[in-house]
Coordinates of C-alpha atoms in Angstrom, one line a residue:
X354 CA 12.9 -14.4 12.7
X355 CA 13.8 -17.9 12.3
X356 CA 14.2 -20.6 15.3
X357 CA 16.0 -23.9 14.8
X358 CA 16.4 -26.4 17.5
X359 CA 19.7 -25.2 19.1
X360 CA 18.4 -21.7 19.4
X361 CA 15.4 -22.9 21.1
X362 CA 17.5 -24.9 23.5
X363 CA 20.1 -22.1 23.8
X364 CA 17.2 -19.6 24.5
X365 CA 15.8 -21.9 27.3
X366 CA 19.3 -22.1 28.9
X367 CA 19.7 -18.3 29.1
X368 CA 16.2 -18.1 30.7
X369 CA 17.1 -20.8 33.3
X370 CA 20.6 -19.6 34.3
X371 CA 22.0 -17.2 32.1
X372 CA 25.0 -18.1 29.5
X373 CA 28.3 -16.7 30.3
X374 CA 30.0 -15.3 27.2
X375 CA 33.3 -16.9 28.2
X376 CA 31.8 -20.2 28.4
X377 CA 30.6 -20.4 24.8
X378 CA 32.0 -22.9 22.7
X379 CA 31.9 -24.2 19.0
X380 CA 29.0 -23.4 16.8
X381 CA 27.1 -21.8 19.9
X382 CA 28.3 -18.6 19.3
X383 CA 26.8 -18.4 15.7
X384 CA 23.3 -19.2 17.3
X385 CA 23.8 -16.8 20.2
X386 CA 24.6 -14.0 18.0
X387 CA 21.6 -14.6 15.6
X388 CA 19.3 -14.7 18.8
X389 CA 20.9 -11.2 19.7
X390 CA 20.4 -9.8 16.4
X391 CA 16.6 -11.3 16.8
X392 CA 16.3 -9.1 19.7
X393 CA 15.5 -12.2 21.8
X394 CA 18.5 -12.4 23.9
X395 CA 20.9 -9.4 25.2
X396 CA 24.6 -9.4 26.6
X397 CA 24.5 -7.7 30.3
X398 CA 27.3 -5.8 31.7
X399 CA 28.6 -9.1 33.3
X400 CA 28.8 -10.9 29.8
X401 CA 25.8 -12.8 30.5
X402 CA 23.2 -13.6 28.0
X403 CA 19.7 -13.4 29.3
X404 CA 16.4 -13.4 27.4
X405 CA 14.6 -10.3 26.4
X406 CA 10.8 -10.0 27.0
X407 CA 10.3 -11.5 23.3
X408 CA 12.6 -14.2 24.1
X409 CA 11.1 -15.4 27.3
X410 CA 7.7 -15.2 25.8
X411 CA 9.0 -17.3 23.0
X412 CA 10.4 -20.0 25.6
X413 CA 6.9 -20.2 26.9
X414 CA 5.5 -20.7 23.5
X415 CA 7.8 -23.7 22.8
X416 CA 7.1 -25.2 26.1
X417 CA 3.3 -24.8 25.5
X418 CA 3.2 -26.0 21.9
X419 CA 2.5 -30.0 22.7
X420 CA -0.4 -28.9 24.8
X421 CA -1.9 -27.4 21.3
X422 CA -0.7 -30.4 19.1
X423 CA 2.7 -29.0 18.1
X424 CA 6.1 -31.0 18.4
X425 CA 7.8 -31.1 21.7
X426 CA 11.5 -29.5 21.6
X427 CA 13.2 -33.1 22.0
X428 CA 11.4 -34.2 18.7
X429 CA 12.6 -31.5 16.5
X430 CA 15.0 -32.0 13.8
X431 CA 18.1 -30.0 13.8
X432 CA 16.8 -27.7 11.0
X433 CA 13.3 -28.0 11.9
X434 CA 12.0 -24.2 11.4
X435 CA 9.4 -23.6 14.6
X436 CA 9.6 -20.1 13.3
X437 CA 10.9 -18.5 10.1
X438 CA 9.7 -15.8 7.8
X439 CA 7.2 -18.0 5.9
X440 CA 5.6 -18.7 9.0
X441 CA 5.3 -15.3 10.1
X442 CA 3.7 -14.9 6.9
X443 CA 1.1 -17.6 7.4
X444 CA 0.2 -16.3 10.9
X445 CA -0.4 -12.6 9.3
X446 CA -2.5 -13.9 6.7
X447 CA -4.6 -15.9 9.3
X448 CA -4.8 -13.2 11.9
X449 CA -6.4 -10.7 9.0
X450 CA -8.8 -13.6 8.3
X451 CA -10.0 -13.4 12.0
X452 CA -7.9 -16.2 13.0
X453 CA -8.9 -18.7 10.3
X454 CA -6.1 -20.6 8.7
X455 CA -6.4 -21.3 5.2
X456 CA -6.0 -25.1 3.4
X457 CA -2.4 -23.9 1.7
X458 CA -0.9 -23.8 5.0
X459 CA -3.1 -25.4 7.8
X460 CA -0.5 -28.6 8.2
X461 CA 2.4 -26.3 8.8
X462 CA 0.8 -24.3 11.4
X463 CA -0.9 -27.3 13.1
X464 CA 2.6 -29.1 13.5
X465 CA 3.8 -26.2 15.5
X466 CA 0.8 -26.0 17.8
X467 CA -0.2 -22.8 16.0
X468 CA -3.5 -24.1 14.4
X469 CA -6.3 -26.4 15.6
X470 CA -9.8 -26.9 13.8
X471 CA -8.7 -24.4 11.2
X472 CA -8.3 -21.4 13.6
X473 CA -5.1 -20.1 15.3
X474 CA -4.4 -20.9 18.9
X475 CA -3.4 -18.8 21.8
X476 CA 0.1 -19.3 21.3
X477 CA -0.1 -18.2 17.7
X478 CA -1.1 -14.8 19.1
X479 CA 1.9 -14.9 21.3
X480 CA 4.2 -15.7 18.1
X481 CA 2.4 -12.6 16.5
X482 CA 3.1 -10.4 19.8
X483 CA 6.7 -11.2 20.2
X484 CA 7.3 -10.7 16.6
X485 CA 6.0 -7.2 16.6
X486 CA 8.0 -6.3 20.1
X487 CA 11.2 -7.8 19.1
X488 CA 13.3 -5.2 17.2
X489 CA 16.0 -6.7 15.5
X490 CA 19.7 -5.5 15.7
X491 CA 21.5 -4.6 12.5
X492 CA 25.2 -5.1 12.0
X493 CA 26.3 -6.0 8.7
X494 CA 29.9 -7.3 8.7
X495 CA 32.3 -7.5 5.8
X496 CA 31.3 -11.1 5.7
X497 CA 27.6 -10.5 5.3
X498 CA 28.5 -7.7 2.9
X499 CA 30.4 -10.1 0.8
X500 CA 27.7 -12.4 0.7
X501 CA 25.0 -9.8 0.1
X502 CA 27.2 -8.4 -3.0
X503 CA 27.3 -11.9 -5.1
X504 CA 23.4 -13.0 -4.0
X505 CA 20.7 -12.0 -6.3
X506 CA 18.1 -10.0 -4.4
X507 CA 15.2 -12.1 -5.3
X508 CA 12.7 -13.3 -6.2
X509 CA 14.2 -16.6 -6.9
X510 CA 14.7 -20.3 -6.1
X511 CA 16.2 -21.0 -3.1
X512 CA 18.2 -23.7 -4.2
X513 CA 20.1 -21.0 -6.3
X514 CA 21.0 -19.1 -3.0
X515 CA 25.0 -19.2 -2.5
X516 CA 26.0 -21.8 0.2
X517 CA 26.4 -20.3 4.0
X518 CA 23.9 -21.7 6.5
X519 CA 24.5 -19.2 9.4
X520 CA 24.9 -16.4 7.1
X521 CA 21.3 -17.0 5.9
X522 CA 20.3 -17.6 9.3
X523 CA 21.7 -14.2 10.2
X524 CA 20.1 -12.3 7.5
X525 CA 16.6 -14.1 8.1
X526 CA 16.8 -13.1 11.6
X527 CA 17.7 -9.5 10.8
X528 CA 14.4 -9.4 8.8
X529 CA 16.6 -8.9 5.7
X530 CA 15.6 -12.1 4.0
X531 CA 12.3 -13.8 3.8
X532 CA 11.0 -17.3 2.3
X533 CA 7.8 -18.1 0.8
X534 CA 4.6 -19.9 2.2
X535 CA 4.1 -22.9 2.6
X536 CA 7.3 -24.5 1.9
X537 CA 10.1 -21.9 1.4
X538 CA 11.0 -22.7 -2.1
X539 CA 11.2 -18.9 -2.9
X540 CA 13.5 -16.2 -1.3
X541 CA 13.6 -12.7 -1.6
X542 CA 15.6 -10.1 0.3
X543 CA 13.3 -7.7 2.2
X544 CA 12.8 -4.2 1.5
X545 CA 15.4 -3.5 4.0
X546 CA 17.8 -6.2 2.5
X547 CA 17.4 -4.9 -0.8
X548 CA 18.2 -1.3 -0.2
X549 CA 21.2 -2.4 2.3
X550 CA 22.4 -4.8 -0.8
X551 CA 22.1 -1.8 -3.2
X552 CA 24.1 0.4 -0.9
X553 CA 27.0 -2.5 -0.5
X554 CA 27.2 -3.0 -4.2
X555 CA 28.0 0.7 -5.0
X556 CA 30.4 1.1 -1.7
X557 CA 33.8 0.1 -1.2
X558 CA 33.8 -2.1 1.9
X559 CA 37.2 -1.5 3.5
X560 CA 36.2 -2.1 7.3
X561 CA 35.1 -5.3 9.5
X562 CA 31.6 -3.5 10.1
X563 CA 30.2 -1.7 7.0
X564 CA 26.9 -0.5 8.2
X565 CA 25.3 -0.8 11.7
X566 CA 22.4 0.9 13.4
X567 CA 24.6 4.3 14.4
X568 CA 25.3 4.8 10.8
X569 CA 21.8 4.4 9.6
X570 CA 20.6 6.6 12.4
X571 CA 23.0 9.6 11.1
X572 CA 21.6 8.9 7.5
X573 CA 18.1 9.1 8.6
X574 CA 18.7 12.3 10.8
X575 CA 21.1 13.8 8.0
X576 CA 24.0 14.4 10.8
X577 CA 26.2 11.8 9.2
X578 CA 28.9 14.5 9.0
X579 CA 29.2 14.4 12.5
X580 CA 30.1 11.0 12.9
X581 CA 33.6 10.3 14.4
X582 CA 34.1 7.8 11.5
X583 CA 33.1 10.0 8.7
X584 CA 36.3 9.3 6.9
X585 CA 35.5 5.8 6.8
X586 CA 32.2 6.6 5.1
X587 CA 34.1 8.8 2.6
X588 CA 36.6 5.6 2.4
X589 CA 33.5 3.3 1.8
X590 CA 31.9 5.7 -0.9
X591 CA 28.9 6.5 0.9
X592 CA 29.5 10.1 0.7
X593 CA 32.2 12.5 -1.0
X594 CA 34.5 14.6 1.2
X595 CA 32.0 17.3 1.2
X596 CA 29.3 15.4 2.7
X597 CA 27.3 15.1 -0.7
X598 CA 25.4 11.9 -1.1
X599 CA 26.7 9.2 -3.4
X600 CA 24.6 6.4 -4.6
X601 CA 25.3 4.0 -1.9
X602 CA 24.4 6.7 0.6
X603 CA 21.3 7.5 -0.9
X604 CA 20.1 3.8 -0.4
X605 CA 20.9 4.1 3.2
X606 CA 18.3 6.7 3.8
X607 CA 15.3 4.5 2.7
X608 CA 16.8 1.6 4.7
X609 CA 17.2 3.5 7.8
X610 CA 13.5 4.8 7.2
X611 CA 12.3 0.9 7.2
X612 CA 14.4 0.1 9.9
X613 CA 13.7 2.9 12.4
X614 CA 10.2 3.9 11.2
X615 CA 8.6 0.6 10.2
X616 CA 8.3 -1.7 7.4
X617 CA 6.7 -1.1 3.7
X618 CA 3.1 -2.0 4.3
X619 CA 1.8 -1.0 0.9
X620 CA 1.7 -3.9 -1.8
X621 CA 1.0 -2.1 -5.0
X622 CA 0.4 -3.8 -8.5
X623 CA -0.7 -3.4 -12.2
X624 CA -3.3 -5.3 -13.9
X625 CA -2.9 -5.3 -17.6
X626 CA -5.5 -7.6 -19.3
X627 CA -5.2 -8.3 -23.1
X628 CA -8.2 -5.9 -24.0
X629 CA -6.5 -3.4 -22.1
X630 CA -3.5 -3.8 -23.9
X631 CA -5.3 -3.6 -27.2
X632 CA -7.1 -0.3 -26.2
X633 CA -3.6 1.0 -24.9
X634 CA -1.9 0.3 -28.2
X635 CA -5.1 2.0 -30.4
X636 CA -4.5 5.1 -28.2
X637 CA -0.8 5.1 -29.4
X638 CA -1.9 4.5 -32.9
X639 CA -4.7 7.3 -33.0
X640 CA -2.1 9.8 -31.5
X641 CA 0.6 9.0 -34.0
X642 CA -1.9 9.7 -36.8
X643 CA -3.2 12.9 -35.1
X644 CA -6.8 11.3 -34.9
X645 CA -9.4 12.3 -32.1
X646 CA -9.4 9.2 -29.7
X647 CA -12.8 9.0 -29.1
X648 CA -14.2 5.5 -27.6
X649 CA -15.6 4.8 -31.0
X650 CA -12.4 5.4 -33.0
X651 CA -10.7 3.0 -30.5
X652 CA -13.5 0.6 -30.9
X653 CA -13.3 0.8 -34.8
X654 CA -9.5 0.4 -34.6
X655 CA -9.4 -2.6 -32.2
X656 CA -11.9 -4.4 -34.7
X657 CA -9.5 -3.5 -37.5
X658 CA -6.4 -4.4 -35.6
X659 CA -7.3 -7.1 -33.6
X660 CA -10.1 -8.6 -35.1
X661 CA -12.2 -8.3 -32.1
X662 CA -15.9 -7.3 -31.7
X663 CA -18.5 -7.0 -28.8
X664 CA -16.0 -6.0 -26.0
X665 CA -16.7 -3.5 -23.6
X666 CA -14.2 -0.6 -24.9
X667 CA -15.4 1.8 -22.3
X668 CA -14.6 -0.5 -19.5
X669 CA -10.9 -1.1 -20.5
X670 CA -10.2 2.6 -21.3
X671 CA -11.5 3.7 -17.6
X672 CA -9.3 0.9 -16.3
X673 CA -6.1 2.6 -18.1
X674 CA -7.3 6.0 -16.8
X675 CA -7.5 4.6 -13.2
X676 CA -4.2 3.1 -13.5
X677 CA -3.0 6.5 -14.8
X678 CA -1.9 5.0 -18.1
X679 CA -4.3 7.2 -19.9
X680 CA -6.0 10.7 -19.3
X681 CA -9.4 11.7 -20.3
X682 CA -9.7 15.0 -22.6
X683 CA -12.3 16.2 -24.7
X684 CA -12.8 16.9 -28.5
X685 CA -15.5 19.7 -28.1
X686 CA -18.0 17.9 -25.6
X687 CA -17.1 14.3 -26.3
X688 CA -14.9 12.4 -23.9
X689 CA -11.6 11.2 -25.4
X690 CA -8.6 9.6 -24.0
X691 CA -5.1 10.1 -24.5
X692 CA -1.6 8.3 -23.1
X693 CA 0.0 9.5 -20.3
X694 CA 4.1 9.0 -20.0
X695 CA 3.5 6.0 -17.9
X696 CA 1.2 4.8 -20.7
X697 CA 3.8 5.1 -23.6
X698 CA 6.4 3.4 -21.2
X699 CA 3.8 0.2 -21.0
X700 CA 3.1 0.7 -25.1
X701 CA 6.8 0.3 -25.4
X702 CA 7.1 -2.8 -23.1
X703 CA 4.1 -4.1 -24.9
X704 CA 5.9 -4.7 -28.0
X705 CA 6.1 -8.2 -26.8
X706 CA 2.3 -8.3 -26.1
X707 CA 1.1 -10.5 -23.0
X708 CA -1.0 -9.8 -20.2
X709 CA 0.6 -8.4 -16.7
X710 CA -1.6 -10.0 -13.9
X711 CA -1.4 -8.1 -10.5
X712 CA 0.1 -11.5 -8.6
X713 CA 3.1 -11.0 -11.4
X714 CA 3.9 -7.4 -10.2
X715 CA 3.3 -8.1 -6.6
X716 CA 6.1 -10.8 -6.9
X717 CA 8.1 -7.8 -6.9
X718 CA 6.5 -5.2 -4.8
X719 CA 5.6 -7.8 -2.1
X720 CA 9.3 -8.8 -1.2
X721 CA 9.7 -5.1 0.1
X722 CA 7.9 -5.9 3.1
X723 CA 9.3 -7.4 6.2
X724 CA 8.8 -11.0 6.2
X725 CA 7.2 -11.7 2.9
X726 CA 8.6 -13.6 -0.4
X727 CA 6.2 -14.3 -3.2
X728 CA 4.4 -17.9 -3.1
X729 CA 5.4 -20.0 -5.6
X730 CA 2.4 -19.4 -8.2
X731 CA 3.0 -15.8 -7.9
X732 CA 6.6 -16.2 -8.7
X733 CA 6.0 -18.4 -11.9
X734 CA 3.5 -15.7 -13.2
X735 CA 6.1 -13.0 -12.7
X736 CA 8.6 -15.1 -14.7
X737 CA 6.0 -15.8 -17.3
X738 CA 5.2 -12.4 -17.8
X739 CA 8.8 -11.4 -17.9
X740 CA 8.9 -9.6 -14.9
X741 CA 11.7 -11.6 -13.2
X742 CA 14.2 -14.2 -14.0
X743 CA 17.6 -15.5 -12.6
X744 CA 16.7 -14.0 -8.9
X745 CA 16.3 -10.5 -10.3
X746 CA 13.6 -8.2 -11.6
X747 CA 13.7 -7.5 -15.1
X748 CA 13.6 -4.4 -16.8
X749 CA 9.8 -4.6 -17.6
X750 CA 9.8 -6.0 -13.8
X751 CA 11.0 -2.8 -12.6
X752 CA 8.8 -0.4 -14.8
X753 CA 5.5 -2.1 -13.6
X754 CA 6.5 -2.0 -10.1
X755 CA 7.4 1.8 -10.6
X756 CA 4.0 2.4 -12.1
X757 CA 2.7 0.6 -9.3
X758 CA 4.4 2.5 -6.6
X759 CA 4.1 5.9 -7.8
X760 CA 0.9 6.3 -9.9
X761 CA -1.8 8.6 -8.6
X762 CA -4.7 6.3 -8.9
X763 CA -8.3 7.1 -9.5
X764 CA -11.3 4.8 -8.7
X765 CA -13.0 2.7 -11.0
X766 CA -15.6 0.1 -10.1
X767 CA -17.8 -1.5 -12.7
X768 CA -20.8 -3.5 -11.9
X769 CA -18.9 -6.8 -12.0
X770 CA -16.1 -5.4 -9.4
X771 CA -18.9 -4.1 -7.1
X772 CA -20.6 -7.5 -7.3
X773 CA -17.2 -8.7 -5.7
X774 CA -17.2 -5.8 -3.2
X775 CA -20.5 -6.6 -1.7
X776 CA -19.6 -10.2 -0.9
X777 CA -16.1 -9.2 0.8
X778 CA -16.5 -8.5 4.7
X779 CA -15.8 -4.9 5.5
X780 CA -13.5 -5.6 8.4
X781 CA -12.1 -9.2 8.0
X782 CA -10.2 -11.2 5.5
X783 CA -11.6 -14.1 3.5
X784 CA -10.3 -16.7 1.5
X785 CA -10.6 -16.6 -2.5
X786 CA -12.0 -20.2 -2.4
X787 CA -14.7 -19.0 0.0
X788 CA -15.5 -16.0 -2.2
X789 CA -15.7 -18.3 -5.0
X790 CA -18.3 -20.5 -3.4
X791 CA -20.5 -17.3 -3.5
X792 CA -19.5 -16.1 -6.9
X793 CA -22.4 -15.6 -9.6
X794 CA -21.1 -13.8 -12.1
X795 CA -20.1 -14.7 -15.3
X796 CA -17.0 -13.1 -15.2
X797 CA -13.7 -14.7 -14.1
X798 CA -13.4 -14.0 -10.2
X799 CA -9.7 -14.2 -10.4
X800 CA -9.3 -11.3 -13.3
X801 CA -12.1 -9.5 -11.2
X802 CA -9.8 -9.6 -8.0
X803 CA -6.6 -9.0 -10.0
X804 CA -8.1 -5.8 -11.4
X805 CA -9.2 -4.8 -7.7
X806 CA -5.9 -5.7 -6.2
X807 CA -4.1 -3.1 -8.8
X808 CA -6.7 -0.5 -8.0
X809 CA -5.6 -0.6 -4.2
X810 CA -9.0 -1.4 -3.4
X811 CA -8.2 -5.1 -2.1
X812 CA -5.0 -6.7 -1.1
X813 CA -4.4 -10.1 -2.0
X814 CA -2.1 -12.0 0.7
X815 CA 0.1 -14.9 0.4
X816 CA -1.9 -18.0 1.3
X817 CA -5.1 -17.5 -0.7
X818 CA -6.7 -14.7 1.4
X819 CA -7.7 -11.1 0.6
X820 CA -8.6 -8.1 2.6
X821 CA -10.2 -4.8 1.9
X822 CA -7.7 -1.9 1.8
X823 CA -8.7 1.5 3.7
X824 CA -9.8 2.6 0.2
X825 CA -11.5 -0.4 -0.5
X826 CA -13.5 -0.1 2.8
X827 CA -14.5 3.6 1.7
X828 CA -15.8 2.4 -1.7
X829 CA -17.6 -0.5 -0.4
X830 CA -19.4 1.9 1.9
X831 CA -19.8 4.6 -0.7
X832 CA -21.6 2.1 -3.4
X833 CA -23.8 0.5 -0.9
X834 CA -26.8 2.7 -2.0
X835 CA -26.0 2.4 -5.9
X836 CA -28.5 0.2 -7.9
X837 CA -26.9 -3.1 -8.4
X838 CA -27.9 -2.7 -12.0
X839 CA -25.5 0.1 -12.4
X840 CA -22.9 -0.6 -15.1
X841 CA -20.6 1.8 -13.8
X842 CA -21.1 2.7 -10.0
X843 CA -17.8 4.7 -10.0
X844 CA -15.8 6.2 -12.9
X845 CA -12.7 8.1 -12.7
X846 CA -14.7 11.2 -13.9
X847 CA -17.2 10.9 -11.5
X848 CA -15.0 10.3 -8.4
X849 CA -13.1 13.3 -9.6
X850 CA -16.3 15.3 -9.6
X851 CA -17.3 14.3 -6.4
X852 CA -14.0 14.8 -4.6
X853 CA -13.6 18.1 -6.2
X854 CA -17.4 19.4 -5.6
X855 CA -17.1 18.1 -1.8
X856 CA -14.0 20.1 -1.4
X857 CA -16.1 23.5 -2.3
X858 CA -19.4 22.6 -0.4
X859 CA -17.1 21.7 2.8
X860 CA -15.9 25.6 2.3
X861 CA -19.7 26.8 2.4
X862 CA -19.9 27.3 -1.3
X863 CA -23.5 27.4 -2.5
X864 CA -24.0 24.3 -4.7
X865 CA -24.6 26.1 -8.3
X866 CA -21.4 28.2 -7.4
X867 CA -19.4 25.1 -6.2
X868 CA -20.4 23.1 -9.3
X869 CA -19.1 25.9 -11.7
X870 CA -15.9 25.9 -9.9
X871 CA -15.5 22.3 -9.9
X872 CA -16.4 22.4 -13.8
X873 CA -13.7 24.9 -14.2
X874 CA -10.8 23.3 -12.3
X875 CA -11.5 19.8 -14.0
X876 CA -11.7 21.2 -17.6
X877 CA -15.0 19.1 -18.1
X878 CA -17.4 20.5 -20.6
X879 CA -20.9 21.7 -18.8
X880 CA -23.0 18.8 -20.8
X881 CA -20.5 16.4 -19.4
X882 CA -20.8 17.7 -15.8
X883 CA -24.5 17.6 -16.4
X884 CA -24.5 13.8 -17.1
X885 CA -21.9 13.3 -14.1
X886 CA -24.1 14.9 -11.7
X887 CA -27.3 13.0 -12.7
X888 CA -24.9 9.7 -12.5
X889 CA -24.0 10.8 -8.9
X890 CA -27.7 11.2 -8.1
X891 CA -28.4 7.9 -9.3
X892 CA -25.7 6.4 -7.4
X893 CA -26.8 8.3 -4.3
X894 CA -23.8 10.1 -3.9
X895 CA -25.2 13.6 -4.2
X896 CA -28.5 14.8 -2.9
X897 CA -30.5 17.9 -3.9
X898 CA -27.7 20.5 -2.9
X899 CA -24.9 18.7 -1.1
X900 CA -22.7 15.3 -1.0
X901 CA -24.8 12.0 0.8
X902 CA -22.6 10.0 3.3
X903 CA -22.0 7.8 0.6
X904 CA -20.8 10.6 -1.4
X905 CA -18.5 11.8 1.3
X906 CA -17.3 8.0 1.5
X907 CA -16.2 8.1 -2.3
X908 CA -14.7 11.5 -2.0
X909 CA -12.3 10.5 1.1
X910 CA -11.2 7.2 -1.1
X911 CA -10.5 9.6 -4.1
X912 CA -8.4 11.6 -1.9
X913 CA -6.7 8.6 -0.1
X914 CA -6.0 6.8 -3.1
X915 CA -4.2 9.7 -4.8
X916 CA -2.0 10.0 -1.8
X917 CA -0.7 6.6 -1.5
X918 CA 2.8 6.1 -2.3
X919 CA 5.6 3.8 -1.5
X920 CA 8.8 5.5 -0.7
X921 CA 11.5 3.3 -2.7
X922 CA 14.7 4.3 -3.8
X923 CA 15.1 2.7 -7.3
X924 CA 17.4 0.0 -7.4
X925 CA 19.3 -0.7 -10.9
X926 CA 19.6 -4.0 -12.0

């Protein structure tokens, strides 16, 4: 959604007396078309444009803005963005932080009347409501298709976008294009925009209208063969004559899911610190030599290859396991580690050794949402890590985005991460700078939060705020009875044991028998399981014969985390 001065003026006129289509002159037809596609006006049977519910609410909001310190409509510059994707992103972040606005974007919201004294105003909530209720129309003309075909999908610098004022407004109005907060200097196509662009690139645009809602609906339902224009779909290379999907058609299915079922809301990431990478490479070397990859063997190799001592090797091995770059295995009763296929791909990529922070990966995955482009700092981190460049995700960027979107994570929380979780409110967002003022640990807070974000425990938001995810809320509850001195409140093996044991206990299996079944299913040695049970009792996940309430929270978090996926059709660069 994007509102400039002329949009607002026409919306007001439409509300007061309607606008006859036959009376429209000049550039106004473009602005009215954009308002129509935003779901703010509609053309009735008599050929008159009138506001929708969201459009009428927006007019009221614009008229009320001066009461809350916002600029009156008559003082707007022609290209003043009263609403844009970046404004919606700011409002979303502030809403999750219980209506408190962050320092990064307070000024932008205040000049629109959306913020006062650091809090959202009533009209800000009106904008949030009208945005959620307005469902944009989708029509991809040949002109739009040609523009999408030649533009890089992002993330990239706005100044590098091909010229086309009304095309950009149209794309943003249909929620296909987003800009970054606070100054819109970075752009990206949304998840819907990226999938439509991919479909267009692989198609042969032979008609004036390439894609519309009816075509998308047919691909979603699988009945596109029944469309009267099926021959056109064949001619445009969406499907074969026998109805088999071609690449262009396959991209229309996730596009249709996003459009009809709702936008992508998961922002997955990967966080690889330098010590993680050292451990990853040592596992690869030990595997190549046929040696048993124990914690001690990895520590010795790190000391030899990287001249590093006194690092917590176990922590970094567990981080790899939790991210599904490594698995736990056993040499007798001893805990060992081996690379997964994801881990081997990451090792190959890390021939150019560099850290991969969560923000860098989110500069790609975040763009798949409805109205969010990565803020400038995230974008720079992505470029520095070699994950993006020239307006495209790189091969490395696609790899880490793929891992982030598909890996079946397992919980891992060390003592420092637990300290951070104890400071984060359970049901509202908090700004990182507020958290920093409370932070007493020696570890760098940004590194800790990056790890928690990659673990899908917190969600780092544009504008400097964060919230607990549903998994994070469960884990925060689970560790509340764990002694604060515990080095590892949750390890991957402990989480798996509690989850699987709980499955059997829930079925009424006697505790000893349930433990035997769990041991067999997980393939853990008996002594190893005994130690896990002791740890579970110390952390108050287990009582004498059953899971405690905290244990049930951990079990639920483990199951939920394993189920989280981002449904996404991979787009070749």
